[in-house]
Coordinates of C-alpha atoms in Angstrom, one line a residue:
X1 CA 0.2 0.1 -0.2
X2 CA 1.9 3.7 -0.3
X3 CA 1.8 5.7 2.1
X4 CA -0.1 8.6 2.6
X5 CA 1.7 11.5 4.3
X6 CA 0.0 14.3 6.6
X7 CA 2.0 18.3 6.1
X8 CA 3.6 17.5 9.4
X9 CA 5.4 14.3 8.3
X10 CA 6.0 15.6 4.5
X11 CA 7.9 17.8 6.6
X12 CA 10.0 15.4 8.8
X13 CA 10.9 13.0 6.3
X14 CA 12.9 16.3 4.7
X15 CA 14.4 16.4 8.7
X16 CA 18.8 16.4 7.5
X17 CA 20.6 15.8 11.0
X18 CA 23.7 18.4 9.5
X19 CA 23.4 21.1 11.7
X20 CA 21.7 21.2 15.3
X21 CA 18.3 21.6 15.7
X22 CA 18.3 24.7 18.2
X23 CA 20.9 26.4 19.2
X24 CA 23.5 25.1 22.1
X25 CA 21.4 27.1 25.3
X26 CA 23.9 30.0 26.7
X27 CA 23.8 28.4 30.4
X28 CA 24.6 24.5 30.3
X29 CA 24.6 24.4 35.0
X30 CA 25.4 26.8 37.1
X31 CA 28.9 24.1 37.1
X32 CA 29.7 21.2 36.1
X33 CA 31.9 18.7 37.8
X34 CA 33.9 15.2 36.3
X35 CA 32.8 12.8 40.6
X36 CA 36.2 12.2 41.3
X37 CA 38.0 15.9 40.3
X38 CA 41.0 16.7 43.4
X39 CA 40.3 20.5 42.2
X40 CA 36.5 20.0 43.3
X41 CA 33.4 21.9 41.1
X42 CA 34.9 24.5 38.1
X43 CA 34.6 27.8 40.6
X44 CA 31.7 30.4 40.2
X45 CA 34.1 33.2 39.7
X46 CA 35.3 31.8 35.9
X47 CA 31.0 32.0 35.3
X48 CA 28.5 29.6 33.5
X49 CA 29.4 26.6 32.0
X50 CA 28.5 27.1 28.5
X51 CA 29.7 23.4 26.6
X52 CA 31.4 20.6 26.9
X53 CA 33.7 19.1 24.6
X54 CA 36.4 16.0 24.5
X55 CA 39.3 15.2 23.8
X56 CA 40.7 12.2 21.3
X57 CA 42.9 9.9 22.3
X58 CA 44.9 7.4 20.0
X59 CA 43.9 4.2 19.5
X60 CA 46.8 2.8 22.1
X61 CA 49.6 -0.1 20.6
X62 CA 51.8 -0.6 23.8
X63 CA 51.1 -4.2 24.9
X64 CA 50.5 -1.8 28.5
X65 CA 48.0 0.0 27.7
X66 CA 46.4 -2.7 25.1
X67 CA 45.4 -5.1 28.1
X68 CA 43.4 -2.8 30.5
X69 CA 41.5 0.0 30.4
X70 CA 43.1 3.3 29.6
X71 CA 42.3 6.5 29.2
X72 CA 44.6 9.7 27.1
X73 CA 40.8 12.6 26.8
X74 CA 40.8 15.3 28.2
X75 CA 37.8 17.3 28.9
X76 CA 37.6 20.0 27.8
X77 CA 35.1 22.8 29.7
X78 CA 34.3 26.8 27.3
X79 CA 33.3 29.1 30.3
X80 CA 30.1 32.0 29.2
X81 CA 33.5 34.1 28.9
X82 CA 35.1 32.4 26.7
X83 CA 37.6 31.2 29.1
X84 CA 38.7 27.6 28.5
X85 CA 39.7 24.5 31.3
X86 CA 41.0 21.5 30.4
X87 CA 40.1 18.3 32.7
X88 CA 42.7 15.4 32.1
X89 CA 40.8 11.9 32.5
X90 CA 40.8 8.5 34.0
X91 CA 39.9 5.6 34.9
X92 CA 38.5 4.6 39.2
X93 CA 37.5 1.0 39.7
X94 CA 35.1 0.2 42.3
X95 CA 36.5 -3.9 41.7
X96 CA 37.1 -6.9 39.3
X97 CA 35.2 -9.5 39.8
X98 CA 36.0 -11.9 42.0
X99 CA 37.2 -9.7 44.6
X100 CA 35.9 -10.6 48.0
X101 CA 34.0 -7.4 48.9
X102 CA 31.9 -5.9 52.1
X103 CA 28.5 -6.4 52.4
X104 CA 25.4 -5.5 54.3
X105 CA 26.4 -8.3 57.9
X106 CA 30.3 -6.8 58.3
X107 CA 31.3 -9.4 56.4
X108 CA 33.0 -10.4 52.0
X109 CA 31.2 -11.1 49.5
X110 CA 32.1 -11.4 46.0
X111 CA 31.8 -9.5 43.4
X112 CA 29.9 -10.9 40.6
X113 CA 29.3 -13.9 42.1
X114 CA 26.3 -16.7 41.2
X115 CA 23.5 -17.3 43.8
X116 CA 21.0 -19.8 43.5
X117 CA 16.7 -19.4 44.4
X118 CA 18.0 -20.6 47.8
X119 CA 20.3 -17.6 47.8
X120 CA 23.4 -19.9 48.3
X121 CA 25.9 -19.8 46.2
X122 CA 26.7 -21.7 43.6
X123 CA 29.8 -23.7 42.7
X124 CA 32.0 -24.3 39.7
X125 CA 33.0 -27.7 40.5
X126 CA 35.0 -27.9 36.8
X127 CA 38.1 -28.0 38.6
X128 CA 38.8 -31.8 40.2
X129 CA 39.6 -29.9 43.8
X130 CA 39.5 -26.2 43.2
X131 CA 35.1 -26.0 43.4
X132 CA 35.0 -22.0 43.5
X133 CA 31.5 -20.3 43.5
X134 CA 30.7 -18.8 40.1
X135 CA 31.1 -15.3 39.4
X136 CA 31.0 -13.2 35.9
X137 CA 33.4 -12.5 33.2
X138 CA 30.9 -9.7 32.1
X139 CA 29.1 -6.9 34.4
X140 CA 26.8 -4.9 32.1
X141 CA 24.1 -1.9 32.8
X142 CA 25.4 0.8 35.5
X143 CA 23.2 3.4 37.3
X144 CA 24.0 6.2 39.9
X145 CA 20.9 7.3 41.9
X146 CA 20.4 8.9 45.1
X147 CA 17.5 7.4 47.6
X148 CA 15.4 9.9 50.0
X149 CA 16.1 8.9 53.9
X150 CA 18.5 6.4 52.8
X151 CA 21.2 5.8 55.6
X152 CA 23.7 3.2 55.7
X153 CA 26.0 2.4 58.1
X154 CA 30.2 3.1 57.3
X155 CA 28.9 6.3 55.5
X156 CA 30.9 10.1 55.9
X157 CA 30.0 11.3 53.1
X158 CA 26.6 11.1 50.8
X159 CA 25.1 8.3 50.3
X160 CA 24.9 7.1 46.9
X161 CA 23.9 4.4 45.3
X162 CA 25.0 1.6 41.8
X163 CA 22.9 -0.7 40.6
X164 CA 24.8 -2.9 38.4
X165 CA 23.9 -6.0 36.3
X166 CA 26.4 -9.4 35.4
X167 CA 25.3 -10.4 31.9
X168 CA 26.3 -14.4 31.5
X169 CA 30.3 -16.2 32.4
X170 CA 31.8 -16.8 29.7
X171 CA 33.6 -20.7 30.9
X172 CA 33.2 -22.2 33.7
X173 CA 37.2 -22.3 35.8
X174 CA 38.5 -25.7 33.2
X175 CA 38.4 -22.4 30.6
X176 CA 36.6 -25.1 28.6
X177 CA 33.2 -25.9 30.0
X178 CA 30.8 -22.5 28.2
X179 CA 29.0 -20.8 30.5
X180 CA 26.8 -18.4 28.5
X181 CA 23.0 -18.6 29.6
X182 CA 23.6 -21.4 32.3
X183 CA 23.8 -18.9 34.7
X184 CA 20.6 -16.6 36.6
X185 CA 21.7 -13.5 36.0
X186 CA 23.2 -11.6 39.2
X187 CA 21.9 -8.3 40.1
X188 CA 24.2 -6.6 42.4
X189 CA 23.3 -2.8 44.5
X190 CA 27.0 -0.6 45.3
X191 CA 26.4 1.7 48.6
X192 CA 29.2 4.3 47.5
X193 CA 30.5 6.7 49.4
X194 CA 30.5 10.3 48.0
X195 CA 33.1 13.0 49.1
X196 CA 31.8 16.4 49.3
X197 CA 34.5 17.8 48.4
X198 CA 36.5 15.7 45.2
X199 CA 33.3 13.8 44.5
X200 CA 35.2 10.8 44.3
X201 CA 33.2 7.0 45.7
X202 CA 34.1 4.3 47.3
X203 CA 32.2 1.3 48.0
X204 CA 31.5 0.9 51.5
X205 CA 28.7 -2.6 51.0
X206 CA 27.3 -4.8 48.0
X207 CA 24.1 -6.6 48.0
X208 CA 22.9 -8.8 46.0
X209 CA 19.7 -8.4 45.0
X210 CA 16.7 -11.8 45.4
X211 CA 15.5 -12.8 42.3
X212 CA 13.4 -15.5 42.8
X213 CA 10.2 -14.1 43.8
X214 CA 10.5 -13.5 39.6
X215 CA 12.4 -17.1 38.8
X216 CA 15.3 -15.6 38.0
X217 CA 17.2 -13.3 35.5
X218 CA 17.6 -14.2 32.3
X219 CA 20.5 -12.6 30.7
X220 CA 20.7 -9.1 31.7
X221 CA 22.4 -6.5 29.6
X222 CA 22.0 -3.2 28.7
X223 CA 20.3 -1.3 32.1
X224 CA 19.2 3.0 32.3
X225 CA 18.0 4.2 35.2
X226 CA 14.0 5.8 35.2
X227 CA 13.0 9.3 35.7
X228 CA 12.1 8.2 39.5
X229 CA 15.3 6.0 40.4
X230 CA 14.2 2.3 39.3
X231 CA 17.1 0.9 37.9
X232 CA 15.6 -0.6 34.2
X233 CA 17.2 -4.1 33.6
X234 CA 16.6 -6.1 30.8
X235 CA 16.2 -9.8 29.6
X236 CA 18.0 -10.2 26.3
X237 CA 17.4 -13.3 23.5
X238 CA 14.7 -15.0 25.3
X239 CA 14.4 -18.5 25.7
X240 CA 12.0 -20.1 22.2
X241 CA 9.0 -21.7 24.1
X242 CA 9.6 -24.2 21.4
X243 CA 12.9 -26.0 22.0
X244 CA 11.5 -27.7 24.4
X245 CA 15.9 -29.3 24.8
X246 CA 17.2 -26.1 25.1
X247 CA 20.5 -26.4 26.6
X248 CA 20.9 -22.2 28.3
X249 CA 17.7 -23.0 29.5
X250 CA 17.8 -26.4 30.9
X251 CA 21.0 -25.3 32.1
X252 CA 20.0 -22.2 33.9
X253 CA 17.6 -24.1 35.6
X254 CA 19.7 -26.5 37.2
X255 CA 21.3 -24.0 38.2
X256 CA 19.2 -21.8 39.9
X257 CA 15.8 -23.7 40.6
X258 CA 18.0 -27.9 41.4
X259 CA 15.7 -29.1 38.2
X260 CA 16.3 -29.1 34.4
X261 CA 13.1 -28.5 34.1
X262 CA 11.5 -25.7 36.5
X263 CA 12.3 -23.0 34.9
X264 CA 9.1 -21.9 32.2
X265 CA 10.8 -20.4 28.6
X266 CA 7.5 -18.4 29.1
X267 CA 8.8 -16.1 32.2
X268 CA 11.6 -14.8 30.6
X269 CA 12.8 -11.8 27.9
X270 CA 10.7 -9.3 30.2
X271 CA 11.5 -6.1 32.4
X272 CA 12.9 -6.4 35.5
X273 CA 13.0 -2.6 37.2
X274 CA 15.3 -3.1 40.6
X275 CA 13.9 0.0 43.7
X276 CA 15.9 0.5 45.9
X277 CA 16.5 1.2 50.2
X278 CA 16.9 2.9 52.1
X279 CA 18.9 0.4 53.9
X280 CA 21.1 -0.4 51.1
X281 CA 19.1 -3.1 49.8
X282 CA 17.2 -4.4 46.1
X283 CA 13.6 -4.8 46.0
X284 CA 13.9 -6.6 42.5
X285 CA 10.1 -6.8 39.9
X286 CA 9.5 -8.4 36.6
X287 CA 6.9 -7.0 34.0
X288 CA 5.9 -9.1 31.4
X289 CA 3.2 -6.8 30.2
X290 CA 6.3 -4.5 27.9
X291 CA 6.8 -7.2 25.6
X292 CA 8.1 -10.8 25.1
X293 CA 11.5 -9.7 23.5
X294 CA 15.0 -8.8 23.4
X295 CA 14.6 -6.5 25.8
X296 CA 18.1 -4.2 25.4
X297 CA 19.1 -0.7 27.0
X298 CA 15.1 0.6 27.0
X299 CA 15.1 4.4 27.2
X300 CA 11.1 6.1 29.9
X301 CA 10.6 9.5 28.2
X302 CA 10.3 12.5 30.2
X303 CA 6.4 12.0 30.4
X304 CA 7.0 9.2 32.7
X305 CA 4.4 6.5 30.3
X306 CA 5.8 6.4 27.3
X307 CA 9.2 3.3 27.1
X308 CA 11.2 2.3 23.9
X309 CA 12.4 -0.2 23.6
X310 CA 15.8 -1.9 21.2
X311 CA 15.9 -5.4 20.7
X312 CA 18.8 -6.6 20.3
X313 CA 18.1 -9.8 18.0
X314 CA 17.7 -10.6 13.8
X315 CA 14.3 -9.7 12.9
X316 CA 13.5 -7.7 15.3
X317 CA 12.1 -4.5 15.7
X318 CA 12.3 -1.4 17.3
X319 CA 8.8 -1.6 20.0
X320 CA 7.5 0.6 22.4
X321 CA 4.8 1.1 25.8
X322 CA 2.9 3.4 27.7
X323 CA 2.0 2.7 30.4
X324 CA -1.9 3.7 32.3
X325 CA 0.4 5.6 34.3
X326 CA 3.2 7.3 34.8
X327 CA 6.4 5.7 37.5
X328 CA 4.4 2.2 36.6
X329 CA 5.0 0.4 34.7
X330 CA 2.3 -2.9 35.4
X331 CA 0.1 -2.2 32.3
X332 CA -0.4 -0.4 29.8
X333 CA -0.4 -0.4 25.6
X334 CA 2.5 -2.2 23.8
X335 CA 3.4 -1.5 20.5
X336 CA 5.7 -2.1 17.0
X337 CA 6.6 0.1 14.0
X338 CA 6.2 -1.0 11.0
X339 CA 8.5 1.5 7.7
X340 CA 5.9 3.4 6.1
X341 CA 8.2 3.8 2.9
X342 CA 11.9 1.1 2.3
X343 CA 15.3 1.7 3.8
X344 CA 17.9 0.8 1.3
X345 CA 20.8 3.0 2.4
X346 CA 22.5 3.6 6.7
X347 CA 24.8 6.5 5.7
X348 CA 24.2 9.2 6.9
X349 CA 23.3 10.9 3.7
X350 CA 20.7 8.5 3.1
X351 CA 16.5 10.3 3.4
X352 CA 14.9 9.7 6.3
X353 CA 12.1 7.3 6.5
X354 CA 9.5 7.7 8.3
X355 CA 7.9 5.1 10.5
X356 CA 4.0 3.8 11.2
X357 CA 3.2 2.0 14.6
X358 CA 1.3 -1.6 14.6
X359 CA -1.2 -1.2 17.9
X360 CA 0.2 -5.4 19.8
X361 CA -2.7 -4.3 23.0
X362 CA -3.7 -3.6 26.0
X363 CA -2.7 -5.9 29.2
X364 CA -1.5 -5.5 32.8
X365 CA 1.5 -7.1 34.2
X366 CA -0.5 -9.7 36.1
X367 CA -2.6 -10.8 33.6
X368 CA 0.4 -11.5 31.5
X369 CA 2.2 -13.6 34.2
X370 CA -1.1 -15.8 34.9
X371 CA -0.7 -16.9 31.0
X372 CA 2.8 -17.7 31.5
X373 CA 2.5 -20.0 34.6
X374 CA -0.8 -21.9 32.2
X375 CA 0.1 -22.2 28.5
X376 CA 2.7 -23.8 26.0
X377 CA 4.1 -22.6 23.1
X378 CA 1.2 -24.7 21.2
X379 CA -1.9 -23.5 23.4
X380 CA -1.3 -20.5 21.6
X381 CA -0.2 -21.2 18.0
X382 CA 0.6 -23.4 15.6
X383 CA 4.1 -23.0 14.1
X384 CA 5.9 -25.0 11.1
X385 CA 9.4 -24.3 9.8
X386 CA 8.0 -26.0 6.5
X387 CA 5.3 -25.0 4.5
X388 CA 2.2 -26.7 5.2
X389 CA 0.2 -25.1 2.4
X390 CA -2.6 -24.2 4.3
X391 CA -3.6 -20.2 3.3
X392 CA -5.0 -20.6 7.4
X393 CA -1.0 -20.0 7.7
X394 CA 0.9 -16.8 7.5
X395 CA 4.8 -16.6 6.5
X396 CA 6.6 -14.9 8.9
X397 CA 10.4 -14.3 10.1
X398 CA 11.2 -14.5 13.3
X399 CA 14.6 -14.9 15.3
X400 CA 16.5 -14.8 11.9
X401 CA 14.3 -18.9 10.4
X402 CA 11.7 -18.5 7.4
X403 CA 8.2 -19.5 10.2
X404 CA 4.2 -20.3 9.2
X405 CA 2.2 -19.9 11.9
X406 CA -1.5 -20.2 12.6
X407 CA -2.9 -18.3 15.8
X408 CA -5.7 -20.2 18.5
X409 CA -9.0 -18.7 18.6
X410 CA -8.9 -16.4 21.0
X411 CA -5.1 -16.6 21.7
X412 CA -3.8 -13.1 20.2
X413 CA -3.9 -11.0 23.5
X414 CA -1.5 -14.4 24.5
X415 CA 0.3 -14.0 21.8
X416 CA 1.2 -10.6 21.5
X417 CA 3.1 -10.7 25.1
X418 CA 4.3 -14.0 24.6
X419 CA 5.4 -14.5 21.3
X420 CA 5.6 -11.5 21.1
X421 CA 7.9 -11.3 18.0
X422 CA 5.6 -13.8 15.9
X423 CA 3.0 -12.1 16.6
X424 CA 4.3 -9.2 15.7
X425 CA 5.6 -10.1 11.9
X426 CA 1.9 -11.7 11.8
X427 CA 0.6 -8.1 12.9
X428 CA 3.2 -7.2 9.8
X429 CA 5.5 -4.8 11.5
X430 CA 8.6 -4.5 10.2
X431 CA 10.6 -7.2 11.9
X432 CA 14.2 -6.8 10.1
X433 CA 16.8 -5.1 11.9
X434 CA 19.7 -7.1 13.1
X435 CA 21.1 -6.0 16.5
X436 CA 19.1 -3.3 17.9
X437 CA 21.5 -2.4 21.3
X438 CA 20.5 0.1 23.1
X439 CA 18.8 3.4 23.7
X440 CA 18.9 7.4 24.5
X441 CA 17.6 10.7 24.3
X442 CA 18.4 13.9 23.5
X443 CA 14.7 15.1 24.7
X444 CA 15.3 18.7 24.6
X445 CA 15.6 18.0 20.6
X446 CA 13.0 14.7 20.8
X447 CA 15.4 13.1 19.0
X448 CA 15.8 8.9 20.5
X449 CA 19.4 7.6 19.0
X450 CA 19.5 4.3 18.0
X451 CA 22.2 1.9 18.1
X452 CA 22.1 -0.8 15.0
X453 CA 24.9 -3.3 16.2
X454 CA 26.3 -4.8 12.9
X455 CA 23.4 -4.1 10.2
X456 CA 23.5 -6.9 7.7
X457 CA 22.3 -11.0 8.0
X458 CA 17.9 -9.8 8.5
X459 CA 19.0 -6.6 6.8
X460 CA 20.7 -7.3 3.7
X461 CA 18.2 -8.5 0.4
X462 CA 18.8 -12.4 -0.8
X463 CA 19.8 -13.0 2.8
X464 CA 18.1 -16.1 4.0
X465 CA 16.9 -13.3 7.9
X466 CA 15.5 -10.7 5.1
X467 CA 12.0 -10.2 5.0
X468 CA 10.8 -8.2 2.7
X469 CA 8.2 -7.1 4.0
X470 CA 9.5 -5.7 6.1
X471 CA 10.8 -3.4 4.5
X472 CA 14.5 -2.9 5.0
X473 CA 15.7 -4.0 2.4
X474 CA 20.1 -2.6 2.2
X475 CA 21.3 -4.4 -0.7
X476 CA 25.2 -5.0 1.4
X477 CA 26.4 -5.3 5.0
X478 CA 27.7 -3.0 7.1
X479 CA 29.2 -5.1 9.3
X480 CA 30.1 -2.2 11.4
X481 CA 27.3 -1.1 12.1
X482 CA 25.8 2.2 12.7
X483 CA 23.5 4.6 15.5
X484 CA 20.3 6.3 13.7
X485 CA 18.4 8.9 15.2
X486 CA 14.3 8.6 15.1
X487 CA 12.8 12.0 15.5
X488 CA 9.8 12.2 18.1
X489 CA 6.3 13.7 17.8
X490 CA 2.4 13.9 19.1
X491 CA -0.4 13.8 18.3
X492 CA 0.3 10.1 16.5
X493 CA -2.7 7.1 15.5
X494 CA -1.9 3.9 14.4
X495 CA -2.4 1.9 12.2
X496 CA -5.6 1.0 13.3
X497 CA -6.5 4.6 13.4
X498 CA -6.8 4.9 17.6
X499 CA -4.6 7.7 19.3
X500 CA -1.3 7.2 20.6
X501 CA -1.7 8.8 24.2
X502 CA 2.2 9.9 23.5
X503 CA 4.3 12.9 22.6
X504 CA 6.7 11.0 22.6
X505 CA 7.0 8.4 19.3
X506 CA 9.2 8.3 17.0
X507 CA 7.8 9.2 13.7
X508 CA 11.4 9.8 11.4
X509 CA 14.2 7.2 11.4
X510 CA 17.5 8.6 10.3
X511 CA 21.3 7.6 9.5
X512 CA 23.6 9.6 12.2
X513 CA 26.7 7.4 12.6
X514 CA 28.4 4.4 10.4
X515 CA 31.0 2.4 11.0
X516 CA 33.6 1.4 8.4
X517 CA 34.1 -1.6 6.6
X518 CA 37.9 -2.2 5.7
X519 CA 38.3 -5.0 2.7
X520 CA 41.0 -6.3 4.6
X521 CA 42.2 -6.3 8.9
X522 CA 44.7 -3.3 9.7
X523 CA 48.2 -4.2 10.5
X524 CA 46.6 -4.7 13.9
X525 CA 43.7 -7.1 13.0
X526 CA 41.8 -4.1 13.1
X527 CA 38.3 -5.6 10.5
X528 CA 36.9 -1.8 10.9
X529 CA 38.2 1.2 10.5
X530 CA 39.9 1.9 13.8
X531 CA 39.1 5.7 14.0
X532 CA 35.4 5.0 13.6
X533 CA 32.8 4.1 16.2
X534 CA 32.4 -0.6 15.0
X535 CA 29.7 -2.2 16.7
X536 CA 28.0 0.5 18.5
X537 CA 26.2 -1.0 21.8
X538 CA 25.9 1.0 24.7
X539 CA 23.8 5.2 24.1
X540 CA 24.1 7.2 26.7
X541 CA 22.6 11.2 26.3
X542 CA 24.1 13.2 28.6
X543 CA 21.7 16.9 28.7
X544 CA 24.2 19.1 30.1
X545 CA 27.1 18.0 27.7
X546 CA 24.7 17.7 25.0
X547 CA 27.0 15.0 24.2
X548 CA 26.2 11.5 22.5
X549 CA 28.1 8.4 25.1
X550 CA 28.3 5.5 22.4
X551 CA 30.4 1.9 24.8
X552 CA 31.3 -0.8 21.1
X553 CA 30.3 -4.3 21.4
X554 CA 32.8 -5.2 18.5
X555 CA 34.5 -8.0 16.9
X556 CA 35.5 -5.9 14.4
X557 CA 38.1 -3.3 17.0
X558 CA 40.8 -5.2 18.7
X559 CA 40.2 -3.0 21.6
X560 CA 36.7 -1.9 21.5
X561 CA 36.3 2.0 22.4
X562 CA 34.0 4.6 25.2
X563 CA 33.3 7.1 21.9
X564 CA 31.9 10.8 22.9
X565 CA 30.1 12.9 19.8
X566 CA 29.6 16.4 20.1
X567 CA 25.6 16.8 18.4
X568 CA 26.0 20.2 18.1
X569 CA 29.5 20.3 16.1
X570 CA 29.6 16.6 15.0
X571 CA 32.1 15.9 16.8
X572 CA 34.0 12.5 17.5
X573 CA 36.2 11.7 20.3
X574 CA 38.3 7.8 22.0
X575 CA 37.9 8.8 25.4
X576 CA 38.3 5.4 27.0
X577 CA 39.5 2.3 25.5
X578 CA 38.4 -1.4 26.9
X579 CA 41.7 -4.1 27.7
X580 CA 42.2 -6.0 24.3
X581 CA 39.0 -9.0 22.9
X582 CA 36.4 -6.4 25.8
X583 CA 33.9 -4.9 25.0
X584 CA 32.8 -1.7 26.8
X585 CA 29.2 -2.0 28.8
X586 CA 28.2 -0.2 32.2
X587 CA 27.0 2.4 30.2
X588 CA 25.2 6.0 32.2
X589 CA 25.8 9.7 32.5
X590 CA 24.7 10.8 35.7
X591 CA 24.5 14.8 35.6
X592 CA 23.3 15.9 39.0
X593 CA 25.0 13.6 42.0
X594 CA 24.6 16.3 44.2
X595 CA 26.4 18.7 42.3
X596 CA 28.5 15.7 40.6
X597 CA 28.9 14.6 37.6
X598 CA 29.6 11.1 36.1
X599 CA 29.9 8.5 33.0
X600 CA 30.2 5.4 34.7
X601 CA 31.6 2.7 32.4
X602 CA 32.4 -1.3 33.0
X603 CA 33.4 -3.9 30.2
X604 CA 33.3 -8.2 29.8
X605 CA 35.0 -11.2 28.4
X606 CA 38.8 -9.5 28.3
X607 CA 40.8 -11.0 26.5
X608 CA 37.8 -11.7 24.0
X609 CA 40.2 -12.1 20.5
X610 CA 38.9 -12.0 17.6
X611 CA 39.6 -13.7 14.4
X612 CA 41.2 -11.5 12.3
X613 CA 43.9 -9.9 15.9
X614 CA 47.4 -10.3 14.7
X615 CA 48.6 -13.3 16.5
X616 CA 52.0 -10.5 17.3
X617 CA 49.3 -8.7 18.8
X618 CA 48.0 -11.4 20.6
X619 CA 51.3 -12.8 22.3
X620 CA 52.1 -9.0 23.7
X621 CA 48.8 -9.3 25.8
X622 CA 47.8 -12.3 26.9
X623 CA 49.8 -12.5 29.8
X624 CA 49.3 -9.2 30.7
X625 CA 45.3 -9.5 30.4
X626 CA 45.8 -13.1 32.2
X627 CA 47.6 -10.9 35.1
X628 CA 45.2 -8.0 35.2
X629 CA 42.7 -10.2 35.4
X630 CA 42.6 -13.1 37.0
X631 CA 43.0 -15.6 33.7
X632 CA 40.8 -13.9 32.1
X633 CA 37.3 -14.5 34.1
X634 CA 37.6 -11.2 36.6
X635 CA 36.0 -8.1 34.3
X636 CA 35.9 -4.0 35.8
X637 CA 32.8 -1.7 36.8
X638 CA 33.2 1.8 37.3
X639 CA 33.4 5.0 36.3
X640 CA 35.7 7.3 34.6
X641 CA 36.5 10.5 36.7
X642 CA 38.8 13.4 36.7
X643 CA 43.1 14.0 37.1

């Protein structure tokens, strides 16, 4: 069907990202101070902050610098009088996973350690005679917050909390047994002591959140802070309920419940939310009504009702959830986007493409949880991967595969919330994106930024995962990926003609930044240009700095980087380099924590070497990485600081 555009939509389709949409404000803040500055915040005598920029560090080439978190960049602050001050950056770590850290009882707890549904340590017995508790080498989503009325013994300065989640463990202690998806993801609340004069943060206690009330957590990845101060987690790569012999789910169930057959697939792939308590503990809720998709770093809009979500999978889509009430994600309406024209190019000069929104349904979390307890996939729909030659079945593409499905009578709503990908495809949504990662909001310009880590597979015509009905029709893969910008607006109607009760719905999508594939690897082994982004994952936008921070999850860069992109100048700066093979994770920009600004940054799986790595580089860094990070079983949780 040929789309018709209103004058508003036609104007938005002419949208250009070549210049700032609004002029830079005369004053970003009275002062701006990055936590950890030994000399304190910028003094008021220098005037108000006009702009913030970051110098770009070179990609490291020396083994020592390549084998740790390396920061050789600076933050440059310009005041309203035009004077500049430069502050060198560095990295401060709260801990390396596998460290013993203080707990709330005055004892010690293993950072990143795994626990079962009874709260008992899950033990790694892969090496005879060397039994130890499993701990993660993959810290991921992190947030920083304060809680009114909080009080924790031992805090001398300001009381601040961080929440950090751990995505998975790569290998057991024997370095042979793969553990991806086999263990219940831990999530922890860190009680931090903030020095009022320097902003430095000190770990006081570590609390492991009990996840038994929500049947454990499944592969938690990116995270964000809600406007009301809670930690919005994620469960990605939701298990396929039709796969009764899912090795990962059975391993998860055995380790968490003590029985490989207890865990139900429909309990995973949802949206967990952690509320930090005044004593430094955490309580967890799992929202079942936000779609069972590959959740990755959602973002809540300023209306405190609209949630825009990444979908980190093949044949993924843009999903939106509009809650019935502000600050309450327990009920609402689920939508999925449909392109109203073909997306044929992912380039900075490519034209914008319009978006329409398909209403999938309304439900409460309690409703969907009850369905998850009750139904098997065969109760909801019939599915086959061979053509049944039956007009009652519809061909779709899901999880990188071609399928034919038929919804059982009266089960449409159950399908919408428990078989969300399949139902969305059936409804004609544009499920044609691959590796859709983090999302973040530029509220002033009403732009959502979204990472496409790899533009391949389902996005490329001729690929077996390509869905021609999705209108995502690239002629060639861009393996280095891209960051997309989505213009937000109000007054939209869904494809059924019903008004969407949100002022923050995406209406146009356009390319903002792209990586560059190399025809052959460079001398280090990079298969993507080292001075451009590659495989963007975590995204966070700082409203006061007007900077988009981009963390990489790249199999194309020898070292992954954290970038700062100034949206008003178009300047891209390399801020931080992770150890060789490690992914940049845990990105969070906290702009005013008792007057201080923090950029949280973690990494995971150091030493996960890329295939194109120069063998000489590997030999030079392997021993250093193992010495730095517990024989490649440890990884850091921390933040960028000054000096």
